[in-house]
Amino acid sequence: MHNILCFLALTSVTILGVWTSQASCRAIFDGHNEYAMLKRHEAWMAHQGKVYVDEKEKAKRFMVFKENVQRIEAFNAASSSDKGYKLGVNPFADLTNDEFRAIRNGYKRQQPKILSTTSGEITPFRHANVSAIPASIDWRKKGAVTPIKNQGDCGCCWAFSAVAAMEGINQLKTGKLISLSEQELVDCDVQGEDQGCSGGLMDNAFDFILKNKGLNTESNYPYTGQDGACNSKKSGLVAAKITGYHDVPANNEKALLQAVARQPVSVAIDAGGYDFQFYSSGVFSGECGTSLDHGVTAVGFGTEADGTKYWIVKNSWGSNWGENGYIRIKRDVVAKEGLCGIAMEASYPVVA
């Protein structure tokens, strides 16, 4: 009996020692991971030129950064997440998804309407008879798309979307690619839903451009990333103009395909999801709804080697987001609205 008790006592001590050793190792491992993440945050800050107001804010942002990085890496590592696209640690890694949506998206969904022009008359879909649709088209390669721009912490995506579409049709008609002014729209287009950094609509932007008889250049009316007073003298200088605009029939990817086959098109999408915030590469097929909150521009379409069809979409979050500022969104999906609602509220400017 005495021997049995001694054996049990020794075993208990051994097990306790193992537990203590494991706990110590775990603490060291966790501490190492935390230190590595802190160093990673410091490197990210340096790369992004990020400076916080104080140590309290820095500590808060580190926790957000840490959570985002862990979530991104878990998504990319999981075999079940092989959806054809990847996430990445980008300039928005220290923002929660709520914070990101508040400053980067600014599309104000419009009331349902039928094909419109600035006069409000019902008009036929301009590209309805387009039948010779190529297997792919990339308006960047055709010289009709300016370099990626960055709206910054201003919810004026609507202005960037409208301007990109106008830059495209202007180049196709004149042969000259001119970077036009988003700031002119932010400052001077204060009609209806258009409220500068507080959001707006591409169709309203086209209305303003028509009434203003055109837009100035980016260089003459540069972007500031904030609301400002309209410079009427600069706004009076016209570098490019349009003669009207049309809406693409709603909830119809075929109609959108017909339009994009002829020119860059302004589209609205639901870009509020976490995966959209950290999209890095591939054909996006993630979860998103139809709560349209972001204006972008469809500048082409194509098909992957495995048969996956996609839209080429120009964004306005800088070239460090996505595929050098672009995202490829899955095309020809079951939902009539298109993935993320891309086929719901598309429109394009025209030049007679």
Tab-separated table of C-alpha atoms in Angstrom:
chain	number	residue	atom	x	y	z
A	1	MET	CA	0.000	0.000	0.000
A	2	HIS	CA	2.793	2.340	0.931
A	3	ASN	CA	4.491	1.703	-2.451
A	4	ILE	CA	1.259	2.440	-4.330
A	5	LEU	CA	0.796	5.752	-2.501
A	6	CYS	CA	4.382	6.734	-3.263
A	7	PHE	CA	3.898	5.877	-6.939
A	8	LEU	CA	0.723	8.000	-7.124
A	9	ALA	CA	2.451	10.912	-5.424
A	10	LEU	CA	5.401	10.782	-7.805
A	11	THR	CA	3.056	10.546	-10.795
A	12	SER	CA	1.090	13.583	-9.607
A	13	VAL	CA	4.294	15.601	-9.228
A	14	THR	CA	5.405	14.579	-12.714
A	15	ILE	CA	2.049	15.521	-14.279
A	16	LEU	CA	1.999	18.815	-12.380
A	17	GLY	CA	5.500	19.514	-13.664
A	18	VAL	CA	4.434	18.816	-17.236
A	19	TRP	CA	1.393	21.087	-16.875
A	20	THR	CA	3.537	23.847	-15.422
A	21	SER	CA	6.070	23.418	-18.202
A	22	GLN	CA	3.339	23.513	-20.867
A	23	ALA	CA	1.798	26.648	-19.359
A	24	SER	CA	5.198	28.336	-19.294
A	25	CYS	CA	5.870	27.370	-22.919
A	26	ARG	CA	2.444	28.618	-23.941
A	27	ALA	CA	3.048	31.946	-22.220
A	28	ILE	CA	6.411	32.298	-23.952
A	29	PHE	CA	4.854	31.352	-27.300
A	30	ASP	CA	1.971	33.819	-26.878
A	31	GLY	CA	4.399	36.506	-25.786
A	32	HIS	CA	6.555	35.877	-28.844
A	33	ASN	CA	3.508	36.075	-31.115
A	34	GLU	CA	2.403	39.340	-29.505
A	35	TYR	CA	5.886	40.801	-29.909
A	36	ALA	CA	6.013	39.673	-33.544
A	37	MET	CA	2.613	41.274	-34.194
A	38	LEU	CA	3.745	44.503	-32.523
A	39	LYS	CA	6.795	44.605	-34.787
A	40	ARG	CA	4.589	43.876	-37.777
A	41	HIS	CA	2.306	46.759	-36.834
A	42	GLU	CA	5.293	49.078	-36.508
A	43	ALA	CA	6.539	48.039	-39.948
A	44	TRP	CA	3.063	48.529	-41.408
A	45	MET	CA	2.842	51.999	-39.838
A	46	ALA	CA	6.189	52.980	-41.328
A	47	HIS	CA	5.209	51.683	-44.765
A	48	GLN	CA	1.856	53.475	-44.709
A	49	GLY	CA	3.225	56.656	-43.144
A	50	LYS	CA	0.734	56.207	-40.321
A	51	VAL	CA	1.067	58.351	-37.180
A	52	TYR	CA	-1.354	58.210	-34.258
A	53	VAL	CA	-2.277	61.091	-31.956
A	54	ASP	CA	-1.115	59.329	-28.796
A	55	GLU	CA	-0.159	55.959	-27.293
A	56	LYS	CA	-3.749	55.232	-26.302
A	57	GLU	CA	-4.903	55.532	-29.906
A	58	LYS	CA	-1.921	53.499	-31.076
A	59	ALA	CA	-2.790	50.699	-28.641
A	60	LYS	CA	-6.404	50.745	-29.832
A	61	ARG	CA	-5.357	50.599	-33.483
A	62	PHE	CA	-2.910	47.781	-32.762
A	63	MET	CA	-5.722	45.628	-31.403
A	64	VAL	CA	-7.811	46.272	-34.525
A	65	PHE	CA	-4.775	45.565	-36.729
A	66	LYS	CA	-4.039	42.336	-34.884
A	67	GLU	CA	-7.608	41.081	-35.233
A	68	ASN	CA	-7.729	41.955	-38.931
A	69	VAL	CA	-4.394	40.282	-39.693
A	70	GLN	CA	-5.373	37.101	-37.888
A	71	ARG	CA	-8.687	36.977	-39.717
A	72	ILE	CA	-7.053	37.604	-43.109
A	73	GLU	CA	-4.445	34.898	-42.568
A	74	ALA	CA	-7.035	32.418	-41.321
A	75	PHE	CA	-9.136	33.016	-44.451
A	76	ASN	CA	-6.195	32.550	-46.809
A	77	ALA	CA	-4.921	29.458	-44.981
A	78	ALA	CA	-8.222	27.601	-44.705
A	79	SER	CA	-8.748	25.050	-47.444
A	80	SER	CA	-12.464	25.765	-47.267
A	81	SER	CA	-11.811	29.390	-48.253
A	82	ASP	CA	-10.488	28.523	-51.693
A	83	LYS	CA	-13.032	30.717	-53.453
A	84	GLY	CA	-10.769	31.975	-56.188
A	85	TYR	CA	-9.702	35.149	-54.416
A	86	LYS	CA	-7.399	36.174	-51.586
A	87	LEU	CA	-7.385	38.812	-48.870
A	88	GLY	CA	-4.396	40.949	-47.932
A	89	VAL	CA	-3.102	43.352	-45.286
A	90	ASN	CA	-3.610	46.735	-46.946
A	91	PRO	CA	-3.748	50.431	-45.938
A	92	PHE	CA	-7.068	49.815	-44.134
A	93	ALA	CA	-5.780	47.159	-41.725
A	94	ASP	CA	-6.190	49.326	-38.608
A	95	LEU	CA	-9.847	50.123	-39.303
A	96	THR	CA	-12.879	48.177	-38.184
A	97	ASN	CA	-15.322	47.352	-40.946
A	98	ASP	CA	-17.801	49.922	-39.591
A	99	GLU	CA	-15.143	52.637	-39.615
A	100	PHE	CA	-14.063	51.680	-43.113
A	101	ARG	CA	-17.579	51.829	-44.546
A	102	ALA	CA	-18.217	55.198	-42.951
A	103	ILE	CA	-15.301	56.931	-44.688
A	104	ARG	CA	-14.817	55.017	-47.934
A	105	ASN	CA	-18.304	54.370	-49.274
A	106	GLY	CA	-20.669	57.156	-50.253
A	107	TYR	CA	-23.201	55.984	-52.801
A	108	LYS	CA	-26.753	57.041	-51.975
A	109	ARG	CA	-29.094	54.549	-53.563
A	110	GLN	CA	-31.591	56.225	-55.872
A	111	GLN	CA	-35.298	55.622	-56.246
A	112	PRO	CA	-36.206	53.090	-58.952
A	113	LYS	CA	-36.641	54.739	-62.336
A	114	ILE	CA	-36.882	53.935	-66.014
A	115	LEU	CA	-34.141	54.707	-68.539
A	116	SER	CA	-33.489	58.406	-68.116
A	117	THR	CA	-31.750	61.380	-69.615
A	118	THR	CA	-31.204	64.788	-68.106
A	119	SER	CA	-34.660	65.820	-69.352
A	120	GLY	CA	-36.264	62.892	-67.546
A	121	GLU	CA	-37.783	61.515	-70.767
A	122	ILE	CA	-37.992	57.771	-71.335
A	123	THR	CA	-35.398	56.771	-73.917
A	124	PRO	CA	-34.346	53.484	-75.483
A	125	PHE	CA	-31.262	51.681	-74.207
A	126	ARG	CA	-28.512	53.026	-76.463
A	127	HIS	CA	-26.613	49.721	-76.625
A	128	ALA	CA	-29.644	47.416	-76.847
A	129	ASN	CA	-28.767	46.276	-80.362
A	130	VAL	CA	-25.141	45.469	-79.609
A	131	SER	CA	-24.760	41.849	-80.664
A	132	ALA	CA	-21.077	41.538	-81.571
A	133	ILE	CA	-19.847	41.221	-78.005
A	134	PRO	CA	-16.192	40.127	-77.717
A	135	ALA	CA	-15.132	37.346	-75.348
A	136	SER	CA	-13.243	39.961	-73.356
A	137	ILE	CA	-12.459	43.649	-73.380
A	138	ASP	CA	-10.225	45.818	-71.233
A	139	TRP	CA	-10.627	49.545	-71.745
A	140	ARG	CA	-7.329	50.100	-69.927
A	141	LYS	CA	-5.562	48.469	-72.855
A	142	LYS	CA	-7.538	50.687	-75.233
A	143	GLY	CA	-6.185	53.808	-73.556
A	144	ALA	CA	-9.560	54.897	-72.195
A	145	VAL	CA	-8.830	54.641	-68.453
A	146	THR	CA	-6.770	57.057	-66.371
A	147	PRO	CA	-4.459	55.778	-63.580
A	148	ILE	CA	-6.033	54.701	-60.280
A	149	LYS	CA	-7.020	57.585	-58.021
A	150	ASN	CA	-7.642	57.738	-54.276
A	151	GLN	CA	-10.691	59.378	-52.734
A	152	GLY	CA	-9.097	59.275	-49.278
A	153	ASP	CA	-11.330	59.672	-46.230
A	154	CYS	CA	-14.067	61.366	-48.250
A	155	GLY	CA	-17.265	59.572	-49.236
A	156	CYS	CA	-17.299	60.883	-52.796
A	157	CYS	CA	-16.974	57.588	-54.652
A	158	TRP	CA	-19.910	58.749	-56.775
A	159	ALA	CA	-17.776	61.567	-58.220
A	160	PHE	CA	-14.860	59.245	-59.043
A	161	SER	CA	-17.202	56.767	-60.720
A	162	ALA	CA	-18.885	59.402	-62.892
A	163	VAL	CA	-15.585	61.037	-63.814
A	164	ALA	CA	-13.982	57.714	-64.811
A	165	ALA	CA	-16.917	56.936	-67.107
A	166	MET	CA	-16.711	60.434	-68.611
A	167	GLU	CA	-12.941	60.176	-69.099
A	168	GLY	CA	-13.570	56.949	-70.993
A	169	ILE	CA	-16.184	58.228	-73.431
A	170	ASN	CA	-14.201	61.427	-73.968
A	171	GLN	CA	-11.134	59.407	-74.983
A	172	LEU	CA	-13.161	57.166	-77.263
A	173	LYS	CA	-14.648	60.190	-79.032
A	174	THR	CA	-11.605	62.484	-79.169
A	175	GLY	CA	-8.638	60.130	-78.939
A	176	LYS	CA	-7.350	62.103	-75.936
A	177	LEU	CA	-7.247	60.676	-72.415
A	178	ILE	CA	-7.709	63.607	-70.034
A	179	SER	CA	-7.832	63.269	-66.260
A	180	LEU	CA	-10.897	65.250	-65.179
A	181	SER	CA	-11.786	66.901	-61.878
A	182	GLU	CA	-13.639	65.027	-59.134
A	183	GLN	CA	-13.145	67.987	-56.824
A	184	GLU	CA	-15.268	70.175	-59.093
A	185	LEU	CA	-18.155	67.784	-58.515
A	186	VAL	CA	-17.488	67.619	-54.769
A	187	ASP	CA	-17.446	71.429	-54.447
A	188	CYS	CA	-19.967	72.544	-57.042
A	189	ASP	CA	-22.513	69.753	-57.478
A	190	VAL	CA	-24.768	70.335	-54.493
A	191	GLN	CA	-28.068	69.286	-56.039
A	192	GLY	CA	-30.375	66.616	-54.671
A	193	GLU	CA	-28.487	63.698	-53.155
A	194	ASP	CA	-25.037	64.977	-54.088
A	195	GLN	CA	-23.395	66.244	-50.921
A	196	GLY	CA	-19.665	66.063	-51.540
A	197	CYS	CA	-17.886	63.854	-49.017
A	198	SER	CA	-21.244	62.904	-47.512
A	199	GLY	CA	-22.267	60.943	-50.582
A	200	GLY	CA	-24.081	61.263	-53.880
A	201	LEU	CA	-25.220	59.659	-57.130
A	202	MET	CA	-23.522	59.236	-60.485
A	203	ASP	CA	-26.661	60.221	-62.420
A	204	ASN	CA	-26.872	63.470	-60.482
A	205	ALA	CA	-23.213	64.075	-61.310
A	206	PHE	CA	-23.977	63.607	-65.001
A	207	ASP	CA	-26.860	66.080	-64.647
A	208	PHE	CA	-24.489	68.656	-63.167
A	209	ILE	CA	-21.915	68.096	-65.916
A	210	LEU	CA	-24.604	68.698	-68.541
A	211	LYS	CA	-25.830	71.903	-66.885
A	212	ASN	CA	-22.261	73.077	-66.354
A	213	LYS	CA	-21.454	72.272	-70.004
A	214	GLY	CA	-18.535	70.069	-69.006
A	215	LEU	CA	-15.743	69.559	-66.476
A	216	ASN	CA	-12.339	71.059	-65.822
A	217	THR	CA	-9.140	69.016	-65.721
A	218	GLU	CA	-7.745	67.355	-62.620
A	219	SER	CA	-4.635	69.536	-62.803
A	220	ASN	CA	-6.602	72.805	-63.011
A	221	TYR	CA	-9.087	71.859	-60.287
A	222	PRO	CA	-7.094	69.362	-58.144
A	223	TYR	CA	-8.515	66.931	-55.629
A	224	THR	CA	-8.245	67.874	-51.942
A	225	GLY	CA	-10.153	65.022	-50.316
A	226	GLN	CA	-12.530	67.313	-48.468
A	227	ASP	CA	-15.573	69.497	-49.050
A	228	GLY	CA	-14.778	72.975	-50.317
A	229	ALA	CA	-16.422	76.090	-51.719
A	230	CYS	CA	-17.116	75.973	-55.441
A	231	ASN	CA	-14.522	77.839	-57.455
A	232	SER	CA	-16.850	79.231	-60.117
A	233	LYS	CA	-13.975	80.628	-62.155
A	234	LYS	CA	-12.287	77.230	-62.404
A	235	SER	CA	-15.606	75.444	-62.827
A	236	GLY	CA	-16.257	77.612	-65.860
A	237	LEU	CA	-13.225	76.191	-67.650
A	238	VAL	CA	-14.279	73.151	-69.681
A	239	ALA	CA	-11.858	70.449	-70.804
A	240	ALA	CA	-14.434	67.824	-71.786
A	241	LYS	CA	-18.203	67.618	-72.128
A	242	ILE	CA	-21.049	65.158	-72.613
A	243	THR	CA	-24.377	65.477	-74.402
A	244	GLY	CA	-26.401	63.168	-72.159
A	245	TYR	CA	-26.432	59.940	-70.191
A	246	HIS	CA	-28.466	56.738	-70.100
A	247	ASP	CA	-29.289	54.165	-67.451
A	248	VAL	CA	-28.663	50.500	-68.213
A	249	PRO	CA	-31.816	48.369	-67.802
A	250	ALA	CA	-31.861	47.276	-64.170
A	251	ASN	CA	-31.089	43.748	-63.005
A	252	ASN	CA	-29.776	42.643	-66.367
A	253	GLU	CA	-26.143	41.513	-66.668
A	254	LYS	CA	-26.563	40.985	-70.404
A	255	ALA	CA	-27.539	44.634	-70.856
A	256	LEU	CA	-24.586	45.692	-68.706
A	257	LEU	CA	-22.330	43.510	-70.866
A	258	GLN	CA	-23.640	45.251	-73.985
A	259	ALA	CA	-22.864	48.639	-72.460
A	260	VAL	CA	-19.385	47.784	-71.160
A	261	ALA	CA	-18.536	46.284	-74.542
A	262	ARG	CA	-18.849	49.830	-75.910
A	263	GLN	CA	-17.488	52.045	-73.117
A	264	PRO	CA	-16.608	52.277	-69.393
A	265	VAL	CA	-19.797	52.305	-67.305
A	266	SER	CA	-20.587	53.717	-63.848
A	267	VAL	CA	-21.937	51.010	-61.540
A	268	ALA	CA	-23.063	50.859	-57.919
A	269	ILE	CA	-22.212	47.882	-55.716
A	270	ASP	CA	-22.531	46.597	-52.179
A	271	ALA	CA	-18.926	46.994	-51.027
A	272	GLY	CA	-19.515	47.056	-47.285
A	273	GLY	CA	-18.319	43.550	-46.475
A	274	TYR	CA	-15.135	42.573	-44.663
A	275	ASP	CA	-13.821	40.608	-47.640
A	276	PHE	CA	-14.258	43.634	-49.884
A	277	GLN	CA	-12.282	45.793	-47.464
A	278	PHE	CA	-9.303	43.435	-47.657
A	279	TYR	CA	-9.689	42.021	-51.175
A	280	SER	CA	-6.240	41.408	-52.636
A	281	SER	CA	-6.421	39.339	-55.805
A	282	GLY	CA	-8.435	36.880	-57.869
A	283	VAL	CA	-12.062	36.830	-58.986
A	284	PHE	CA	-14.168	38.050	-56.076
A	285	SER	CA	-17.051	35.730	-55.284
A	286	GLY	CA	-17.495	36.525	-51.620
A	287	GLU	CA	-20.616	37.206	-49.646
A	288	CYS	CA	-22.261	40.527	-50.436
A	289	GLY	CA	-25.804	41.754	-50.737
A	290	THR	CA	-27.628	44.387	-52.728
A	291	SER	CA	-27.428	47.267	-50.254
A	292	LEU	CA	-25.683	49.510	-52.765
A	293	ASP	CA	-23.236	51.780	-50.977
A	294	HIS	CA	-20.306	52.377	-53.330
A	295	GLY	CA	-19.829	53.864	-56.780
A	296	VAL	CA	-17.170	52.336	-59.062
A	297	THR	CA	-16.609	51.931	-62.803
A	298	ALA	CA	-16.820	48.783	-64.933
A	299	VAL	CA	-13.943	49.047	-67.420
A	300	GLY	CA	-14.021	45.600	-68.983
A	301	PHE	CA	-14.803	41.914	-68.635
A	302	GLY	CA	-13.173	38.562	-69.268
A	303	THR	CA	-13.012	34.859	-68.422
A	304	GLU	CA	-10.519	32.878	-66.335
A	305	ALA	CA	-8.857	29.724	-67.666
A	306	ASP	CA	-11.266	27.637	-65.570
A	307	GLY	CA	-14.267	29.326	-67.195
A	308	THR	CA	-15.046	31.780	-64.403
A	309	LYS	CA	-16.414	34.999	-65.910
A	310	TYR	CA	-15.663	38.366	-64.344
A	311	TRP	CA	-16.083	42.121	-64.526
A	312	ILE	CA	-13.014	44.398	-64.395
A	313	VAL	CA	-13.868	47.180	-61.970
A	314	LYS	CA	-11.918	50.367	-61.337
A	315	ASN	CA	-12.054	51.488	-57.708
A	316	SER	CA	-10.990	54.746	-56.054
A	317	TRP	CA	-9.191	53.453	-52.955
A	318	GLY	CA	-5.648	53.865	-54.260
A	319	SER	CA	-3.355	51.423	-56.059
A	320	ASN	CA	-2.395	49.602	-52.834
A	321	TRP	CA	-5.842	48.046	-52.616
A	322	GLY	CA	-6.850	44.986	-54.630
A	323	GLU	CA	-5.163	44.253	-57.942
A	324	ASN	CA	-3.312	47.561	-58.236
A	325	GLY	CA	-6.521	49.434	-57.464
A	326	TYR	CA	-8.877	47.155	-59.398
A	327	ILE	CA	-11.141	44.265	-58.484
A	328	ARG	CA	-12.454	41.464	-60.648
A	329	ILE	CA	-16.018	40.612	-59.655
A	330	LYS	CA	-17.648	37.337	-60.689
A	331	ARG	CA	-19.917	37.788	-63.701
A	332	ASP	CA	-22.895	35.891	-65.080
A	333	VAL	CA	-24.240	34.744	-61.719
A	334	VAL	CA	-27.664	33.318	-60.924
A	335	ALA	CA	-28.942	36.444	-59.182
A	336	LYS	CA	-30.440	38.851	-61.708
A	337	GLU	CA	-28.951	41.783	-59.794
A	338	GLY	CA	-25.447	40.494	-60.431
A	339	LEU	CA	-22.930	39.812	-57.672
A	340	CYS	CA	-22.943	42.624	-55.103
A	341	GLY	CA	-25.766	44.271	-57.093
A	342	ILE	CA	-23.462	45.352	-59.928
A	343	ALA	CA	-26.281	45.193	-62.508
A	344	MET	CA	-28.839	47.113	-60.475
A	345	GLU	CA	-28.053	50.789	-61.074
A	346	ALA	CA	-25.552	51.221	-63.903
A	347	SER	CA	-25.362	54.295	-66.137
A	348	TYR	CA	-23.069	55.847	-68.705
A	349	PRO	CA	-22.495	59.280	-70.276
A	350	VAL	CA	-22.879	59.817	-74.014
A	351	VAL	CA	-21.325	62.189	-76.511
A	352	ALA	CA	-23.243	62.767	-79.728
